GROMACS .gro file of C-alpha atoms in nm:
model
  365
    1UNK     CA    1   1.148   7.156  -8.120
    2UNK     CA    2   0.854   7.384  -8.194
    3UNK     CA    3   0.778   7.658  -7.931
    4UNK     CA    4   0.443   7.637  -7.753
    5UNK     CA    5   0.302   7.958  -7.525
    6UNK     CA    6   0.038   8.026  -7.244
    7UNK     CA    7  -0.127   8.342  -7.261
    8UNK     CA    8  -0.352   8.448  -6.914
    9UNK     CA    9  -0.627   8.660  -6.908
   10UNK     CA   10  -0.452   8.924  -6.750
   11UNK     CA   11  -0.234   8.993  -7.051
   12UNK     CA   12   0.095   8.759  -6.879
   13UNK     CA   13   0.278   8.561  -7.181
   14UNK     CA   14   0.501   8.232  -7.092
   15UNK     CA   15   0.711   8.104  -7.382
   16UNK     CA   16   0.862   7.755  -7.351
   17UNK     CA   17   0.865   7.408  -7.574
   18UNK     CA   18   0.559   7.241  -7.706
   19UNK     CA   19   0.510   6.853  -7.596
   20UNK     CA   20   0.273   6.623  -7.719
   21UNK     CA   21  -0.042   6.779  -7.929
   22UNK     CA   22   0.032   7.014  -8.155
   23UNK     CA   23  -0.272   7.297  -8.131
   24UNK     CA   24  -0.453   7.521  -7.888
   25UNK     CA   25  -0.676   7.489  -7.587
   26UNK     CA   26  -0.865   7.756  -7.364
   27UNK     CA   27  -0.920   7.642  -6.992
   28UNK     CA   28  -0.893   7.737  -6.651
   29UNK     CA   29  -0.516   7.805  -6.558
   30UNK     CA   30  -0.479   7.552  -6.214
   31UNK     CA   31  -0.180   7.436  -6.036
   32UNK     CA   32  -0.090   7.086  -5.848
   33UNK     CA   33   0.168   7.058  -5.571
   34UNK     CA   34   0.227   6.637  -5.579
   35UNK     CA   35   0.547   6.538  -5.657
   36UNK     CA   36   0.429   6.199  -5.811
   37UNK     CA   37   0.059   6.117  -5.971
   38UNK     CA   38   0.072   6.289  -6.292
   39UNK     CA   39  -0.067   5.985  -6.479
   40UNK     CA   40  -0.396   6.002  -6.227
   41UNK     CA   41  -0.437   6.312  -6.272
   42UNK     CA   42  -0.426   6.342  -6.636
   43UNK     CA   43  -0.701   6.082  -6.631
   44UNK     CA   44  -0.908   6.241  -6.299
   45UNK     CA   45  -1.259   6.384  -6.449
   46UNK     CA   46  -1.254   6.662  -6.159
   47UNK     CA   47  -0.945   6.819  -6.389
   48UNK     CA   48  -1.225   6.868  -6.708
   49UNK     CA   49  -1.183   7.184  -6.845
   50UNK     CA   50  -0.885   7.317  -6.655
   51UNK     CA   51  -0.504   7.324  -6.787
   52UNK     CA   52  -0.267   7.221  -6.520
   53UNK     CA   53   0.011   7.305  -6.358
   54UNK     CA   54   0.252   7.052  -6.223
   55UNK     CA   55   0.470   7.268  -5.948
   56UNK     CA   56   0.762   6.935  -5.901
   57UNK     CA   57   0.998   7.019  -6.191
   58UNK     CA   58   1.013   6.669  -6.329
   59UNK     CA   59   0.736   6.494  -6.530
   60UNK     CA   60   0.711   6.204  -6.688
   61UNK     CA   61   1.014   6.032  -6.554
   62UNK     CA   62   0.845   5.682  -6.521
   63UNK     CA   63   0.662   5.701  -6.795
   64UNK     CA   64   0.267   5.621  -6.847
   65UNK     CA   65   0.167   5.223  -6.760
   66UNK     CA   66  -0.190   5.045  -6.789
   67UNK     CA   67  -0.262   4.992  -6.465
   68UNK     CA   68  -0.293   5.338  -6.309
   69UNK     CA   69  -0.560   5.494  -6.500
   70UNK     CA   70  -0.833   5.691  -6.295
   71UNK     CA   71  -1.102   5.688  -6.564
   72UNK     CA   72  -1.104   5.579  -6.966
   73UNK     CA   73  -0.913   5.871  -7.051
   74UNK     CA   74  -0.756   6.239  -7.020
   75UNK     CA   75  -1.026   6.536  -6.976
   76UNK     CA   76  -0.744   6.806  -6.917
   77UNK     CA   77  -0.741   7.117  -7.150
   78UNK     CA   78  -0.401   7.142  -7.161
   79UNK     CA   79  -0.040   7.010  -6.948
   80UNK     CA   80   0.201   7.215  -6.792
   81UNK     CA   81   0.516   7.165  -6.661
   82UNK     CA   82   0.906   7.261  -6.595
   83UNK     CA   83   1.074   6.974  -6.751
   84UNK     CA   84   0.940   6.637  -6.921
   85UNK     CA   85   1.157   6.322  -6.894
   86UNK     CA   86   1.204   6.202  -7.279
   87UNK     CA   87   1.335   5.883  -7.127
   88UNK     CA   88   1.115   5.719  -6.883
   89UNK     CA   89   1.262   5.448  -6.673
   90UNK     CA   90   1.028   5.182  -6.478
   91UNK     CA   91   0.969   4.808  -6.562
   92UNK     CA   92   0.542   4.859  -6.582
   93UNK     CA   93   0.626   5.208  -6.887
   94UNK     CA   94   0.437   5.142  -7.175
   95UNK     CA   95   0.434   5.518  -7.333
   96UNK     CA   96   0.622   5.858  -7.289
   97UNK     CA   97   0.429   6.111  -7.120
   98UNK     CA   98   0.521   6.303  -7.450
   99UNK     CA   99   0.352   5.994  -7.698
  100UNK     CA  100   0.065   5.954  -7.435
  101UNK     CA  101  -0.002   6.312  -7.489
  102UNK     CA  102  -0.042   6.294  -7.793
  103UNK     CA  103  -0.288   6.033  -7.810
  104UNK     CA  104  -0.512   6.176  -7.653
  105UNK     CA  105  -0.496   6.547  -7.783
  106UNK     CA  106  -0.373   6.718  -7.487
  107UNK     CA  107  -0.158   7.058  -7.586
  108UNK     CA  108   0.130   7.074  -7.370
  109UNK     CA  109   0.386   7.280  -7.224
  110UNK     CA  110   0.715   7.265  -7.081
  111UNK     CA  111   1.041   7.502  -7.012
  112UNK     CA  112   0.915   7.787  -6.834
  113UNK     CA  113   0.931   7.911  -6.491
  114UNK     CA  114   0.644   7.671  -6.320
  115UNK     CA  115   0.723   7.866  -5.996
  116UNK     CA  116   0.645   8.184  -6.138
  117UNK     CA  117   0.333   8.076  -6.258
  118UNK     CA  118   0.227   7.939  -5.974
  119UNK     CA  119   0.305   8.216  -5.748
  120UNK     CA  120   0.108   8.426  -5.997
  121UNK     CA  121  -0.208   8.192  -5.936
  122UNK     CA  122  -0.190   8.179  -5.554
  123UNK     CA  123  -0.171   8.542  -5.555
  124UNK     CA  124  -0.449   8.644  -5.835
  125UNK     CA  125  -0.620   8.321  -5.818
  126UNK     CA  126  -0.652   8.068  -6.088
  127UNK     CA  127  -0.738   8.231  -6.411
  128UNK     CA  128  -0.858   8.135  -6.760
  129UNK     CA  129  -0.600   8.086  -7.051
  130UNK     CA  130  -0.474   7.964  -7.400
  131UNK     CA  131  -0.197   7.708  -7.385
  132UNK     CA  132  -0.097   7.685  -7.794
  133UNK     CA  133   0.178   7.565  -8.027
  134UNK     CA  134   0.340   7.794  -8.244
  135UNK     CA  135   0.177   7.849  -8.533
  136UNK     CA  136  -0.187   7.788  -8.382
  137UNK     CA  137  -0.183   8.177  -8.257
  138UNK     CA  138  -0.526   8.247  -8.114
  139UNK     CA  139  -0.705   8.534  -8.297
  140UNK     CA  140  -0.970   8.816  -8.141
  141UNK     CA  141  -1.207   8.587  -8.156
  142UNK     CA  142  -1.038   8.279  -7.921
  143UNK     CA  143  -0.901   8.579  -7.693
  144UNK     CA  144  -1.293   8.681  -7.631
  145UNK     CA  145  -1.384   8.336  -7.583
  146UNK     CA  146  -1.064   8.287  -7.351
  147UNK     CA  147  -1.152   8.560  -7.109
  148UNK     CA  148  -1.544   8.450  -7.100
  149UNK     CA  149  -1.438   8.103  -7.028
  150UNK     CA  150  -1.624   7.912  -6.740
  151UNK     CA  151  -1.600   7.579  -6.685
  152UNK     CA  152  -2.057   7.465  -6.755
  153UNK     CA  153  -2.195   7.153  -6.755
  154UNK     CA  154  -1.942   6.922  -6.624
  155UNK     CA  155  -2.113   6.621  -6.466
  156UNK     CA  156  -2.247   6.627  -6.805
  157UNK     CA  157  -1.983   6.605  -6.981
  158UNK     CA  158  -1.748   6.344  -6.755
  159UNK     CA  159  -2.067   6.116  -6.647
  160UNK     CA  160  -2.162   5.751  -6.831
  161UNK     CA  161  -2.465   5.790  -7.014
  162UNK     CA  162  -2.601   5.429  -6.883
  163UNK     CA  163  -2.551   5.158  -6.574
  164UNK     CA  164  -2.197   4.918  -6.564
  165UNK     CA  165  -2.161   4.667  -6.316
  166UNK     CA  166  -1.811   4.600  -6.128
  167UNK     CA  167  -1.867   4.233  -5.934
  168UNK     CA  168  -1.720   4.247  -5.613
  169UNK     CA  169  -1.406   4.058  -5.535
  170UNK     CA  170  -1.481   3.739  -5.352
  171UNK     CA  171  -1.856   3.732  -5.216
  172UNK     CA  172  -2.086   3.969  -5.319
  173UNK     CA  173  -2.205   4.089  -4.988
  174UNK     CA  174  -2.380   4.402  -5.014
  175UNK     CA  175  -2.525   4.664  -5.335
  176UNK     CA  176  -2.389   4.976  -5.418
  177UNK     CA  177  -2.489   5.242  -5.672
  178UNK     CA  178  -2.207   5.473  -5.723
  179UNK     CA  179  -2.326   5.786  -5.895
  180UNK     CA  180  -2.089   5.914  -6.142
  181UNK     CA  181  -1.987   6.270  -6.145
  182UNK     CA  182  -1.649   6.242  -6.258
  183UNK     CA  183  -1.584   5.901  -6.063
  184UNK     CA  184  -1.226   5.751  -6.017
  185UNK     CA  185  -1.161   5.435  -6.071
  186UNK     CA  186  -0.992   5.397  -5.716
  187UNK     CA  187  -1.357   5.438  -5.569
  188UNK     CA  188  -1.485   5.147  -5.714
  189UNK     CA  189  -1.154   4.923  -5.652
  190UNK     CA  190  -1.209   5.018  -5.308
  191UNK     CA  191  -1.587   4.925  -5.281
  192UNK     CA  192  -1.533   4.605  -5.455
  193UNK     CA  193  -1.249   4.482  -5.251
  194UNK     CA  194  -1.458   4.506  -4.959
  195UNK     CA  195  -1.726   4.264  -5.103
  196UNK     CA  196  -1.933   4.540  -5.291
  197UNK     CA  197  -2.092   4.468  -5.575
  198UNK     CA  198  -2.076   4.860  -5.738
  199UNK     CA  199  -2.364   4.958  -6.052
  200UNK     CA  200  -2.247   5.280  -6.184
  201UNK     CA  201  -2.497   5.470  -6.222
  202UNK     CA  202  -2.540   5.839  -6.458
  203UNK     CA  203  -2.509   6.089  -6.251
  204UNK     CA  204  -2.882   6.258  -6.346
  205UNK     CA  205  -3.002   5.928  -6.257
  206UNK     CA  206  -3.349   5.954  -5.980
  207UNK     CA  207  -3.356   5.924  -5.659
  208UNK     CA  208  -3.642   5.701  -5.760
  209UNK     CA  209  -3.489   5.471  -5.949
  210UNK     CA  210  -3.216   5.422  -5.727
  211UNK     CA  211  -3.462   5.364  -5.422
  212UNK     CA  212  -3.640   5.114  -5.626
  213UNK     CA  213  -3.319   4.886  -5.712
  214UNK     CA  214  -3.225   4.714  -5.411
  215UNK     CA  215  -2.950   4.878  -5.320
  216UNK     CA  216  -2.799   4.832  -4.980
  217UNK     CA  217  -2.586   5.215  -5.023
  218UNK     CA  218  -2.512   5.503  -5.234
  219UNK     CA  219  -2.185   5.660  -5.296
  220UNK     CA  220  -2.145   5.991  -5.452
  221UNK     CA  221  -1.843   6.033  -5.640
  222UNK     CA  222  -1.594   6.323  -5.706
  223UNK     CA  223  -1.624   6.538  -5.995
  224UNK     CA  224  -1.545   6.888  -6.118
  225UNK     CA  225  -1.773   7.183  -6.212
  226UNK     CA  226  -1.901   7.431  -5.989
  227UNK     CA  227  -2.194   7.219  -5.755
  228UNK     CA  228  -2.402   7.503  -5.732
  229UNK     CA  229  -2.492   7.452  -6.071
  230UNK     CA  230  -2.631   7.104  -6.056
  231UNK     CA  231  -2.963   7.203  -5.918
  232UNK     CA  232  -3.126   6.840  -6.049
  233UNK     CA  233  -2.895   6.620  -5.848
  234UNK     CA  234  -2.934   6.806  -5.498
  235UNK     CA  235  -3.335   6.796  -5.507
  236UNK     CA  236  -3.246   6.381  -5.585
  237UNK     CA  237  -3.015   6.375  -5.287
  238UNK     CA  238  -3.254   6.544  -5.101
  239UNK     CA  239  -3.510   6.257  -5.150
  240UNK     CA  240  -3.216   6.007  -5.133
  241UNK     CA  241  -3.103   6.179  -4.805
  242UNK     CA  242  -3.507   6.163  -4.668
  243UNK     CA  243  -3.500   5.756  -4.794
  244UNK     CA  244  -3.265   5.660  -4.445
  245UNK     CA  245  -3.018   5.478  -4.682
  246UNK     CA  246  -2.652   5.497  -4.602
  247UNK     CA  247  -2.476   5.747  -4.854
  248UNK     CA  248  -2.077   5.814  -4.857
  249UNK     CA  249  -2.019   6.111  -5.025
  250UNK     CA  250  -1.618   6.235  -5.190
  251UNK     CA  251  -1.509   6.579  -5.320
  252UNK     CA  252  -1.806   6.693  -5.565
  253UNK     CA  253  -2.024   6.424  -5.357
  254UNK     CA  254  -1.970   6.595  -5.014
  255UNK     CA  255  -2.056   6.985  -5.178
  256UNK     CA  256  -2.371   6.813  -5.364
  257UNK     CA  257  -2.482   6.660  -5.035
  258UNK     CA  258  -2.424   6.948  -4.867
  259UNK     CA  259  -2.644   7.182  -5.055
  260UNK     CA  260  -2.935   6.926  -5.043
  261UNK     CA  261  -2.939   6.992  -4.647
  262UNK     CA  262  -2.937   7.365  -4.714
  263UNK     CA  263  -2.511   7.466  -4.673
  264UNK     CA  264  -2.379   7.711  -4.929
  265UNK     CA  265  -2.041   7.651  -5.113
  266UNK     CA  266  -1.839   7.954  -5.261
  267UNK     CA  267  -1.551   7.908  -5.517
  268UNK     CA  268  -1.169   7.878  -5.416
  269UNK     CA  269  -0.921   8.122  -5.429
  270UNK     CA  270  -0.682   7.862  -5.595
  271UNK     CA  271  -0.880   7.565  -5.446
  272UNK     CA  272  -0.660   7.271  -5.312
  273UNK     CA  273  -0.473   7.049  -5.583
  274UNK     CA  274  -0.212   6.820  -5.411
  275UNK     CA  275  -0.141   6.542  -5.204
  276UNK     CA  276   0.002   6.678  -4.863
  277UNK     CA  277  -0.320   6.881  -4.711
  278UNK     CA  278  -0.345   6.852  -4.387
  279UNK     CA  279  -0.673   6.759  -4.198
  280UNK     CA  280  -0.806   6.728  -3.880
  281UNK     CA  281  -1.055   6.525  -3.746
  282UNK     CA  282  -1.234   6.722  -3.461
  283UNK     CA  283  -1.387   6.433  -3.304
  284UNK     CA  284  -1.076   6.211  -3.283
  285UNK     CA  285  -0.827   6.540  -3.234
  286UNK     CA  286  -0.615   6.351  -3.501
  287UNK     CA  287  -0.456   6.518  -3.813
  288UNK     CA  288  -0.473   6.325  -4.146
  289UNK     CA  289  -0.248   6.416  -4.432
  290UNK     CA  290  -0.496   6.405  -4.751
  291UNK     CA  291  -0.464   6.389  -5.140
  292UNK     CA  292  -0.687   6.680  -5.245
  293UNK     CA  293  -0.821   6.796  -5.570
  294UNK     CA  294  -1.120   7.090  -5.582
  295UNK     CA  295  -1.184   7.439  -5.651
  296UNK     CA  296  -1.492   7.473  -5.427
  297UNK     CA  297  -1.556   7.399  -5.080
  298UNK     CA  298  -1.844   7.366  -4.839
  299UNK     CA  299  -1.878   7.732  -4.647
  300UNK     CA  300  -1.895   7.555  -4.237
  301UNK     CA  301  -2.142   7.855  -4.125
  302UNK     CA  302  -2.410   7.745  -4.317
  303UNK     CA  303  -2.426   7.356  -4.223
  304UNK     CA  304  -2.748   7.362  -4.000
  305UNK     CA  305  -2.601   7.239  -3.674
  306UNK     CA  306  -2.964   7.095  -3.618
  307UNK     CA  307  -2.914   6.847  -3.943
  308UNK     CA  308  -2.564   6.762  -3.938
  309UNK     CA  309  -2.265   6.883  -3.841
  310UNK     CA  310  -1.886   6.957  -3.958
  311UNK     CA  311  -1.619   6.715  -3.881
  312UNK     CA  312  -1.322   6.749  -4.077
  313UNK     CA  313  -1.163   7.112  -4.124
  314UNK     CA  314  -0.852   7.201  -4.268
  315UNK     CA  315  -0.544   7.342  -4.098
  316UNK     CA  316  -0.387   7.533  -4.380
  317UNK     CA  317  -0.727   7.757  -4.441
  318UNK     CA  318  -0.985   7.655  -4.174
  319UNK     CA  319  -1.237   7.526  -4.515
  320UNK     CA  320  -1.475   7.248  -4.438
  321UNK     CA  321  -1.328   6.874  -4.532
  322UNK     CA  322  -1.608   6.679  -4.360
  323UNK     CA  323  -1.963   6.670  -4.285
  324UNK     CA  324  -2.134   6.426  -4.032
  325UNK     CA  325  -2.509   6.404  -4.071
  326UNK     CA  326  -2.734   6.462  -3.738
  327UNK     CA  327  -2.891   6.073  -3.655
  328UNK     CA  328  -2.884   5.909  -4.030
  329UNK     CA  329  -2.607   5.710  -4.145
  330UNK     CA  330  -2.478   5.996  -4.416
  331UNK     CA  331  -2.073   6.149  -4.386
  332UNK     CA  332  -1.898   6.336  -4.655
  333UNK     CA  333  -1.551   6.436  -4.725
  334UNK     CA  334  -1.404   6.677  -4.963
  335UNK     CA  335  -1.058   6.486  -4.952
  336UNK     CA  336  -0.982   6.163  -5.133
  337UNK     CA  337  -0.945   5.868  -4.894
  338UNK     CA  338  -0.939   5.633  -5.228
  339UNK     CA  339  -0.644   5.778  -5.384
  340UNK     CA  340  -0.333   5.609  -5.453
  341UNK     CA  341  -0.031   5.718  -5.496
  342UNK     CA  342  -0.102   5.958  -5.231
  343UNK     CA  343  -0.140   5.908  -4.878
  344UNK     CA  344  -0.339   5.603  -4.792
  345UNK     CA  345  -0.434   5.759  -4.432
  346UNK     CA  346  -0.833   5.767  -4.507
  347UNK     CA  347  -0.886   5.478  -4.669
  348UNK     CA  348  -1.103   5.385  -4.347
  349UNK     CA  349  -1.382   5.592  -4.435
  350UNK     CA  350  -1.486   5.306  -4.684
  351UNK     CA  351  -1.476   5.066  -4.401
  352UNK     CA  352  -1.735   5.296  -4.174
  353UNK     CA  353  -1.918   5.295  -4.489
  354UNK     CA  354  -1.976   4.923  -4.481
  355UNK     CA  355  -2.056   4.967  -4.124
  356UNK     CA  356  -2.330   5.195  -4.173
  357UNK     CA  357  -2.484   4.969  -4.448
  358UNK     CA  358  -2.429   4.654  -4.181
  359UNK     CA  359  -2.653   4.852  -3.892
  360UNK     CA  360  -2.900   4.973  -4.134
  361UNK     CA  361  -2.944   4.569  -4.297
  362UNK     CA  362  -2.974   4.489  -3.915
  363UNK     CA  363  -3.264   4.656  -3.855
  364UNK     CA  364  -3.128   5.019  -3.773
  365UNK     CA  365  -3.317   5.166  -4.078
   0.00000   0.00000   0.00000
């Protein structure tokens, strides 16, 4: 078995076995805490650019199936991990994590000490690096590149480039368009199950055009990339948020819509990768435990209390995880209440969603 290595920006080397792809790959060094998932989150756009960590020592050990897919394929820079289970065993397997790596040309790694790495991380703070196979040694050159590394352009690179329509399951009942910045595939299951039919929709698209295609909602969809950046989409939302339709917004959808009402969002320590964050409702004094994937968050002293006001916080660090808007039928979340496996604890946010679009088709508007 060839060796593969990951080499941080601050000069630390980790030596283990390569798995799947044989190369190199520069990316933002991250870490994940669930001890199941790895399949969704190989395939979750909101992991573009970054390599990842998986803390639970065992990967792979039932295999990679059809069925769980969170978008048409893997937009991680690289795979991490303690040990990788050559041997799957589950009825729905279909490939090894080791063949599915290889297919899609993801470097991996496995056989070092995950728990040192990850204590390095929550201490510095996630950091740029080259995961590489032996014999793919980067030179001055990748180094440079390595320690210059940000993670541009994102939505850009994970969005469709045109409109797909999902029908809704049973009668179509009301429209949605579901901007895609990085959208899961869970989002739209969710949406059509409840009698949504869900057009896709680039996530540059207008607030114009969207206004002028008889939709009955918007939903904003998760995505990586710093939101700050994205200065088109929040003057759309802006309009959108101005229109009086009902919006839902998720991860990057709750930052975006948060900086069209004026709120600031600042950049994660080690940001929140996992499925066991806890959250707390402050209107309901009830605690949700959340599946979680972000590196930015939504700073809570610069919501205008006048336009809308925070809702969810999180106990572990006190960061923003919800924003209720101020007499229009617009929430946001920066958890995942669509995810799956994970905890299933949120999933009624898409039901207050349909509510909203109800009172606004009555007349509400």
């Amino acid at each position: 078995m060839k060796k593969a290595f990951l080499l941080l920006a601050d000069g630390t080397l980790f030596e283990g076995q390569a798995v799947g792809y044989e190369g190199s790959s520069i990316g933002e060094v991250v870490f994940n805490t669930g001890m199941a998932g790895y399949q969704e989150v190989l395939t979750d756009p909101s992991y573009y650019g970054q390599v990842v960590t998986m803390t639970y020592p065992l990967v792979g050990n039932y295999g990679i199936n059809f069925e769980d897919y969170e978008s048409r394929k893997s937009w991680v820079s690289g795979f991490i991990m303690r040990e990788m289970c050559e041997y799957p065993s589950n009825w729905r397997c279909k490939h090894t994590l080791d063949e599915y790596l290889k297919m899609q040309k993801v470097v991996g790694l496995s056989g070092i000490d995950t728990r040192k790495l990850t204590r390095m991380l929550r201490n510095s703070g996630v950091m740029n690096g080259v995961i590489y196979t032996e014999g793919f040694e980067p030179d001055e050159e990748t180094l440079a590149r390595m320690k210059a590394y940000t993670v541009k352009d994102a939505v850009r690179a994970v969005s469709c480039t045109e409109n797909k329509v999902y029908p809704a399951v049973g009668e179509a009942k009301y429209r949605i368009a579901l901007f895609d910045f990085g959208v899961k595939y869970n989002i739209e299951r969710e949406l059509c199950r409840r009698g949504c039919e869900v057009v896709k929709v680039p996530g540059f698209t207008s607030a114009e055009t969207v206004l002028a295609g008889g939709y009955d909602g918007v939903m904003l969809s998760n995505g990586p990339g710093d939101p700050a950046e994205n200065v088109e989409i929040v003057e759309n939302l802006r309009k959108l948020r101005d229109s009086g339709i009902p919006i839902f917004g998720i991860c990057l959808g709750h930052q975006l819509m948060s900086l069209a009402i004026g709120a600031e969002t600042r950049k994660l320590k080690y940001g929140h990768r996992g499925v066991n964050h806890p959250v707390k409702d402050l209107d309901a004094d009830r605690t949700y435990i959340t599946s979680q994937n972000h590196g930015y968050a939504v700073v809570g002293e610069t919501v205008d209390p006048a336009v809308a006001r925070v809702r969810y916080v999180n106990l572990n660090d006190g960061t923003v995880e919800g924003v209720e808007h101020i007499g229009r039928p617009i929430f946001t979340v920066q958890y995942h209440p669509e995810v799956c496996p994970g905890p299933m604890d949120t999933s009624y946010l898409f039901d207050i969603f349909i509510q909203n679009i109800e009172k606004t088709k009555g007349g509400a508007r």
